[in-house]
Structures are given as structure tokens and as C-alpha cells.
Short mmCIF file of C-alpha atoms in Angstrom, two decimals:
data_model
loop_
_atom_site.label_atom_id
_atom_site.label_comp_id
_atom_site.label_asym_id
_atom_site.label_seq_id
_atom_site.Cartn_x
_atom_site.Cartn_y
_atom_site.Cartn_z
CA MET A 222 81.58 96.52 65.90
CA ALA A 223 81.51 99.14 68.77
CA LYS A 224 83.98 102.00 68.69
CA PRO A 225 86.42 101.78 71.64
CA THR A 226 86.14 104.23 74.31
CA GLU A 227 88.77 106.77 75.15
CA LYS A 228 89.73 104.79 78.16
CA GLU A 229 89.96 101.61 76.22
CA LEU A 230 92.31 103.41 73.72
CA LEU A 231 94.44 104.66 76.59
CA ARG A 232 94.69 101.19 78.05
CA ALA A 233 95.53 99.57 74.79
CA ASN A 234 98.43 101.88 74.21
CA VAL A 235 99.74 101.38 77.70
CA GLU A 236 99.46 97.68 77.23
CA ARG A 237 101.43 97.78 74.02
CA GLU A 238 104.43 99.62 75.72
CA LEU A 239 104.08 97.46 78.83
CA ASN A 240 104.51 94.16 76.84
CA LEU A 241 107.43 95.51 74.65
CA LEU A 242 109.41 96.55 77.74
CA LYS A 243 108.66 93.42 79.82
CA VAL A 244 110.20 91.44 76.85
CA ALA A 245 113.27 93.78 76.88
CA LEU A 246 113.95 93.83 80.60
CA ARG A 247 114.87 90.18 81.36
CA PRO A 248 117.67 89.92 78.76
CA LEU A 249 118.83 93.42 79.83
CA GLY A 250 119.12 92.22 83.41
CA ILE A 251 120.83 88.99 82.43
CA SER A 252 123.38 90.88 80.35
CA TYR A 253 124.16 93.29 83.11
CA HIS A 254 124.76 90.48 85.48
CA ASP A 255 126.94 88.65 83.09
CA PHE A 256 129.02 91.93 82.83
CA VAL A 257 129.52 92.37 86.53
CA LYS A 258 130.35 88.64 87.04
CA ALA A 259 133.00 88.84 84.44
CA TYR A 260 135.06 91.46 86.46
CA GLY A 261 137.45 88.73 87.71
CA ARG A 262 138.57 88.03 84.06
CA ARG A 263 141.60 89.67 82.55
CA ASP A 264 139.42 91.86 80.22
CA ARG A 265 137.20 92.93 83.22
CA GLY A 266 134.06 92.12 81.25
CA LEU A 267 134.98 93.99 78.04
CA LYS A 268 133.26 91.41 75.83
CA GLU A 269 130.00 91.62 77.82
CA ALA A 270 130.16 95.44 77.86
CA ILE A 271 130.35 95.47 74.12
CA GLU A 272 127.28 93.22 73.68
CA LEU A 273 125.39 95.13 76.44
CA ILE A 274 125.97 98.59 75.06
CA ARG A 275 124.99 97.22 71.55
CA TYR A 276 121.75 95.81 72.88
CA ILE A 277 120.80 98.91 74.81
CA LYS A 278 121.56 101.37 71.95
CA GLU A 279 120.17 99.30 69.03
CA ASP A 280 117.38 97.03 70.42
CA VAL A 281 116.12 98.68 73.61
CA TRP A 282 116.48 102.34 73.69
CA PRO A 283 115.00 103.16 70.18
CA VAL A 284 112.04 101.00 70.74
CA PHE A 285 111.44 102.73 74.20
CA ILE A 286 111.80 106.23 72.81
CA ASN A 287 109.24 105.50 70.02
CA GLU A 288 106.78 103.93 72.55
CA ARG A 289 107.13 106.94 74.86
CA SER A 290 106.60 109.39 72.06
CA ILE A 291 103.29 107.68 71.26
CA LEU A 292 102.10 107.50 74.82
CA ALA A 293 103.08 111.21 75.32
CA LEU A 294 100.17 112.14 73.08
CA PHE A 295 97.77 110.76 75.71
CA PHE A 296 99.87 111.15 79.01
CA PRO A 297 101.22 114.68 79.44
CA TYR A 298 103.35 113.62 82.44
CA ILE A 299 105.81 112.05 79.93
CA GLN A 300 106.85 115.62 78.69
CA GLN A 301 107.87 116.42 82.27
CA GLU A 302 110.36 113.48 82.12
CA THR A 303 112.02 114.74 78.81
CA GLU A 304 115.05 116.07 80.62
CA ILE A 305 115.49 112.85 82.62
CA ILE A 306 115.33 110.77 79.32
CA ASN A 307 117.93 113.07 77.78
CA LYS A 308 120.27 112.73 80.70
CA LEU A 309 119.90 108.89 80.43
CA ALA A 310 120.53 109.03 76.73
CA LYS A 311 123.76 111.15 77.44
CA GLU A 312 124.95 108.51 79.90
CA ILE A 313 124.42 105.75 77.36
CA GLU A 314 126.61 107.64 75.06
CA GLU A 315 129.16 108.00 77.76
CA ALA A 316 129.15 104.35 78.31
CA ALA A 317 129.53 103.65 74.56
CA GLN A 318 132.50 106.04 74.53
CA ILE A 319 134.19 104.21 77.44
CA VAL A 320 133.73 100.80 75.49
CA GLU A 321 135.02 102.45 72.36
CA ASN A 322 138.07 103.93 73.98
CA SER A 323 139.00 100.48 75.29
CA ILE A 324 138.71 98.93 71.97
CA LYS A 325 140.86 101.59 70.51
CA ARG A 326 143.55 100.81 73.07
CA GLY A 327 143.73 97.29 71.60
CA GLY A 328 140.47 95.82 73.09
CA THR A 329 142.19 93.75 75.75
CA THR A 330 140.72 95.11 78.96
CA LEU A 331 138.77 97.77 80.76
CA TYR A 332 140.25 99.68 83.58
CA PRO A 333 138.68 99.29 86.99
CA GLU A 334 137.56 102.98 87.12
CA GLU A 335 135.90 102.42 83.75
CA VAL A 336 133.97 99.37 85.05
CA SER A 337 132.79 101.31 88.05
CA LYS A 338 131.32 103.99 85.76
CA LEU A 339 129.83 101.56 83.38
CA VAL A 340 128.05 99.71 86.22
CA HIS A 341 126.37 102.92 87.13
CA PHE A 342 125.57 103.87 83.49
CA PHE A 343 124.09 100.40 82.80
CA GLN A 344 122.07 100.46 86.04
CA ASN A 345 120.33 103.84 85.24
CA PRO A 346 118.38 103.01 82.09
CA ARG A 347 117.39 99.70 83.69
CA ILE A 348 116.00 101.47 86.74
CA TYR A 349 114.08 103.96 84.52
CA LEU A 350 112.62 101.22 82.39
CA ASP A 351 111.60 99.42 85.55
CA TYR A 352 109.88 102.49 86.71
CA VAL A 353 108.08 102.86 83.48
CA VAL A 354 106.92 99.20 83.61
CA GLY A 355 105.72 99.57 87.08
CA ARG A 356 103.86 102.81 86.25
CA ASP A 357 102.45 101.15 83.10
CA TYR A 358 101.23 98.09 85.09
CA LEU A 359 99.49 100.41 87.61
CA THR A 360 97.89 102.48 84.90
CA HIS A 361 96.71 99.50 82.88
CA LYS A 362 95.18 97.83 85.95
CA LEU A 363 93.51 101.02 87.19
CA LEU A 364 92.01 101.90 83.87
CA GLY A 365 90.74 98.34 83.65
CA GLY A 366 88.76 98.78 86.92
CA LYS A 367 91.16 97.31 89.49
CA LYS A 368 91.24 99.19 92.78
CA ILE A 369 94.35 101.03 93.92
CA ASN A 370 94.21 99.31 97.33
CA THR A 371 94.17 95.86 95.65
CA ILE A 372 97.17 96.68 93.69
CA LEU A 373 99.12 97.98 96.80
CA LYS A 374 98.15 94.77 98.73
CA GLU A 375 99.48 92.69 95.78
CA PHE A 376 103.04 94.12 96.08
CA LYS A 377 103.13 94.67 99.91
CA PRO A 378 105.14 91.53 100.47
CA VAL A 379 107.79 92.28 98.01
CA ILE A 380 108.16 95.95 99.21
CA GLU A 381 108.54 94.95 102.82
CA ALA A 382 110.85 92.00 102.13
CA PHE A 383 113.09 94.46 100.13
CA GLU A 384 113.11 96.80 103.10
CA GLY A 385 114.02 94.16 105.44
CA LYS A 386 116.68 92.36 103.43
CA LEU A 387 118.47 95.17 101.58
CA ILE A 388 117.75 98.27 103.57
CA LYS A 389 117.75 97.18 107.17
CA GLY A 390 120.19 94.37 106.39
CA CYS A 391 118.36 91.56 108.16
CA ASN A 392 119.76 88.10 107.63
CA SER A 393 117.45 85.53 108.80
CA ASP A 394 113.96 87.12 109.23
CA TYR A 395 113.38 88.35 105.65
CA ASN A 396 113.84 86.86 102.24
CA PHE A 397 113.94 88.94 99.07
CA TYR A 398 113.85 87.57 95.51
CA MET A 399 113.48 89.65 92.42
CA GLY A 400 110.42 87.60 91.46
CA SER A 401 108.28 88.64 88.39
CA VAL A 402 109.07 91.61 86.10
CA GLU A 403 105.96 93.35 87.38
CA GLY A 404 106.89 92.87 90.99
CA TYR A 405 110.29 94.36 90.77
CA ALA A 406 108.94 97.12 88.48
CA PHE A 407 106.42 98.14 91.02
CA LEU A 408 108.98 98.10 93.81
CA THR A 409 111.17 100.44 91.75
CA LEU A 410 108.18 102.68 91.17
CA PHE A 411 107.44 102.68 94.89
CA MET A 412 111.06 103.45 95.79
CA ILE A 413 111.22 106.45 93.38
CA ASP A 414 107.76 107.72 94.66
CA ALA A 415 109.01 107.46 98.14
CA TYR A 416 111.49 110.28 97.28
CA ASP A 417 108.79 112.32 95.68
CA ASN A 418 105.91 111.48 98.09
CA SER A 419 103.49 112.04 95.36
CA LEU A 420 101.98 109.55 92.74
CA LEU A 421 100.70 106.63 94.87
CA LYS A 422 99.68 108.94 97.65
CA ARG A 423 97.64 111.09 95.40
CA LEU A 424 96.02 108.07 93.83
CA VAL A 425 95.14 106.68 97.34
CA GLU A 426 93.68 110.14 98.27
CA ALA A 427 91.72 110.59 95.04
CA LYS A 428 87.90 110.90 95.62
CA SER A 429 86.81 109.63 92.20
CA GLU A 430 87.87 107.50 89.10
CA GLU A 431 87.96 110.80 87.16
CA GLU A 432 90.41 112.42 89.58
CA ARG A 433 92.44 109.23 89.61
CA GLU A 434 92.72 109.07 85.75
CA LYS A 435 93.76 112.74 85.71
CA ILE A 436 96.60 111.97 88.18
CA LEU A 437 97.67 109.03 85.93
CA LYS A 438 97.81 111.28 82.91
CA GLU A 439 99.38 114.37 84.38
CA TYR A 440 101.72 113.65 87.43
CA SER A 441 105.35 112.69 87.19
CA PRO A 442 107.51 111.82 90.32
CA SER A 443 110.33 113.72 88.67
CA GLN A 444 111.85 114.81 91.98
CA GLY A 445 112.06 111.16 93.04
CA LEU A 446 113.53 110.07 89.65
CA ASN A 447 116.20 112.72 89.83
CA GLN A 448 117.03 111.65 93.43
CA ILE A 449 117.35 107.94 92.63
CA LEU A 450 119.07 108.24 89.16
CA PHE A 451 121.35 111.12 89.43
CA SER A 452 121.81 112.72 92.88
CA VAL A 453 124.24 110.10 94.18
CA LYS A 454 126.21 109.39 91.05
CA GLU A 455 129.68 109.89 92.47
CA LYS A 456 128.87 107.97 95.63
CA MET A 457 127.65 105.09 93.56
CA ILE A 458 130.68 104.98 91.30
CA GLU A 459 132.94 104.88 94.43
CA TYR A 460 130.61 102.13 95.90
CA ASN A 461 130.94 100.11 92.66
CA ARG A 462 134.68 100.48 92.82
CA GLU A 463 134.95 99.07 96.36
CA SER A 464 132.26 96.26 95.69
CA LEU A 465 133.93 95.05 92.58
CA ARG A 466 137.37 94.93 94.26
CA GLU A 467 135.92 92.99 97.16
CA ARG A 468 134.14 90.58 94.80
CA LYS A 469 137.29 89.97 92.93
CA GLU A 470 139.06 89.02 96.11
CA ARG A 471 136.15 87.02 97.52
CA LYS A 472 134.53 84.99 94.72
CA ASN A 473 131.19 84.31 96.58
CA LEU A 474 130.16 87.91 97.26
CA CYS A 475 126.82 88.98 95.77
CA LEU A 476 126.60 91.59 92.98
CA PRO A 477 126.67 95.37 93.87
CA LYS A 478 123.27 96.37 95.19
CA GLY A 479 123.55 99.73 93.49
CA GLY A 480 120.12 99.53 91.69
CA LEU A 481 117.93 100.59 94.42
CA ALA A 482 118.92 99.73 97.95
CA GLN A 483 122.32 101.32 97.99
CA ARG A 484 121.05 104.42 96.39
CA ALA A 485 118.43 104.85 99.13
CA LYS A 486 121.25 104.32 101.68
CA ALA A 487 123.41 106.98 100.00
CA ILE A 488 120.59 109.42 100.01
CA ASP A 489 119.28 109.06 103.60
CA ASN A 490 120.02 105.55 104.82
CA GLY A 491 116.62 104.56 103.37
CA SER A 492 114.55 106.52 105.87
CA LYS A 493 112.13 107.97 103.32
CA PHE A 494 111.54 104.63 101.74
CA SER A 495 110.71 103.14 105.19
CA SER A 496 108.48 106.11 106.13
CA TYR A 497 106.63 105.88 102.82
CA ILE A 498 105.87 102.20 103.53
CA GLN A 499 104.30 103.32 106.87
CA GLU A 500 102.41 106.10 105.23
CA ILE A 501 100.96 103.95 102.47
CA TYR A 502 100.33 100.76 104.32
CA GLY A 503 100.30 101.79 107.99
CA ASN A 504 96.78 103.29 107.97
CA GLU A 505 95.32 100.69 105.66
CA GLU A 506 92.29 99.90 107.74
CA LYS A 507 91.53 103.61 108.32
CA ARG A 508 91.72 104.17 104.46
CA LYS A 509 89.26 101.36 103.88
CA GLU A 510 86.73 103.04 106.11
CA SER A 511 87.21 106.50 104.70
CA LEU A 512 87.66 105.77 100.96
CA PRO A 513 85.02 103.20 100.01
CA TYR A 514 85.96 103.10 96.25
CA MET A 515 89.26 101.48 97.22
#
């Protein structure tokens, strides 16, 4: 039996993490939505918060950290995200402390300000895990020989629909549905990269497969990650407070859009995201002519 090549080994390790995280993301998303939907109850979702923090701390985060430590041996960019991962771990502990304090008070209800913070703390690891899945998907496909332009085309409809429905606020001309795990994950990666202007742009401009592989191994859009995850924390907590109060008064309101769209609005009204769409997709025909490997 032939010995696997270095690229095949890289791809196999990425695929392992990708598959594990895809399995974890759907129940994480369902549990989060159950928590927010329960705000109208007397306990303001305490029961769901207890289960959600247990799931994150015991079933999701330890597995994720283990997989990241393995991949870090092959992908140096992961080391650049250590501080970000540590900040997320600290927020998970803060969320656990909020839930524990409520239980110590008698375990009957969460305070509104506690729920607002928990919404933010529960969103952040989910956003980061979506980013990782999006990046793993991208890496797995590129190492397998798929072209960067093909991948960008695959997710262009979901990215443009997200911009139209949630950033621009269109009501009738756009439809956005979360769709597949990979689709929403790639959208998350794209949003983060828009506030870094780096990873996808570098991959598009790379002149060879070797250069592209080096970028995949070494470059982290850490500026974009910090922007989306941490720079608008207080604004997001206040937004959550207002949204949850409105949702309690008007039962048919949708869930808070704090995961991506509202964060982009809080940073710069989504302008960098919209500009990045034009930058990546606007000159598509020109790129085809100048970069034949795509």
C-alpha cells in the first residue's frame, strides 16, 4: 500500500476536524434557539441555559480544543488564534458563572441583563466554530484539487442573499435561509475575512498551488475575528436586551440577529462586508482571464 503524501495527510486531518464539528454545530444551534425562544417563560430560559452550557463545556469545547491542538502541528496559523480561543474559553466560564449564580439564588429565573449577556456569550463560540468549519471546508477542497473560483461561486448566492436580507434589510427581493452547515460556515468565514481583507483575497491572488497551500497553513484573519467576536460586545449586549424585550411583547418577532448581521451593522453598518463582496466577486471575469489556474 502506497504511503500517503504530505498533502493527503493534511487533508485527512482537516477532514476529521471538519466532520466532528459539523456534527456538533446543529445541536448547538438548536439549543441556542431553544434558549432564546424560552425568554417569555417565567424562568427566562434558565432550564435551556443549564443544558446549553453543559453541552458546550462537556461535549463541544473539549473535543474542539483537542482537534485544534492536533491540527496546529500542521497549520501554524492556529497558534496565532490562541489568544482568541482563550478569550472564548473565558466567556464560556463567565456564562457558566451566570447560570451557577442563578441556581444559587434558588434556580427559579434568570434576570433580563443576565440573559442579554448569555445570548452574546453563547453566540461567540458558535461563530468561531462556524468560522473553523468554513475554513476547514475551504482547506479540504483546495487540498483536494478544487479551484478557489469554483468554491467562491458555490457560495455566492448565500453571501449575496445574506447581504440583501439582513444587511440591506430588503423585504421582498431577497430570501435568506441558513441552508447547509457548510453554507452558513463559509458565509461566516467570508464575513470575518471582510473585516480583515486577507485570506480569500490572498488565495485568489496566489500564483501557484504551493503559494496557496502556504497561505492556508500560515495566515489567520485574526483582525477580522477580533472585530466580529469582541469589538462590539457592549453594543451587542444592549441590542440583545432590546430585542428580547420586544420579542416578549410581540410573540411573532424573529430571534435576535446578533450572530453576524447585527455585528457588521454595529461596526460600520456592514460597509466592509458589502465592499468585500464587490472586491471578491465584482471582477470575476477579469480574474478568470488573468489567473488561469482558477
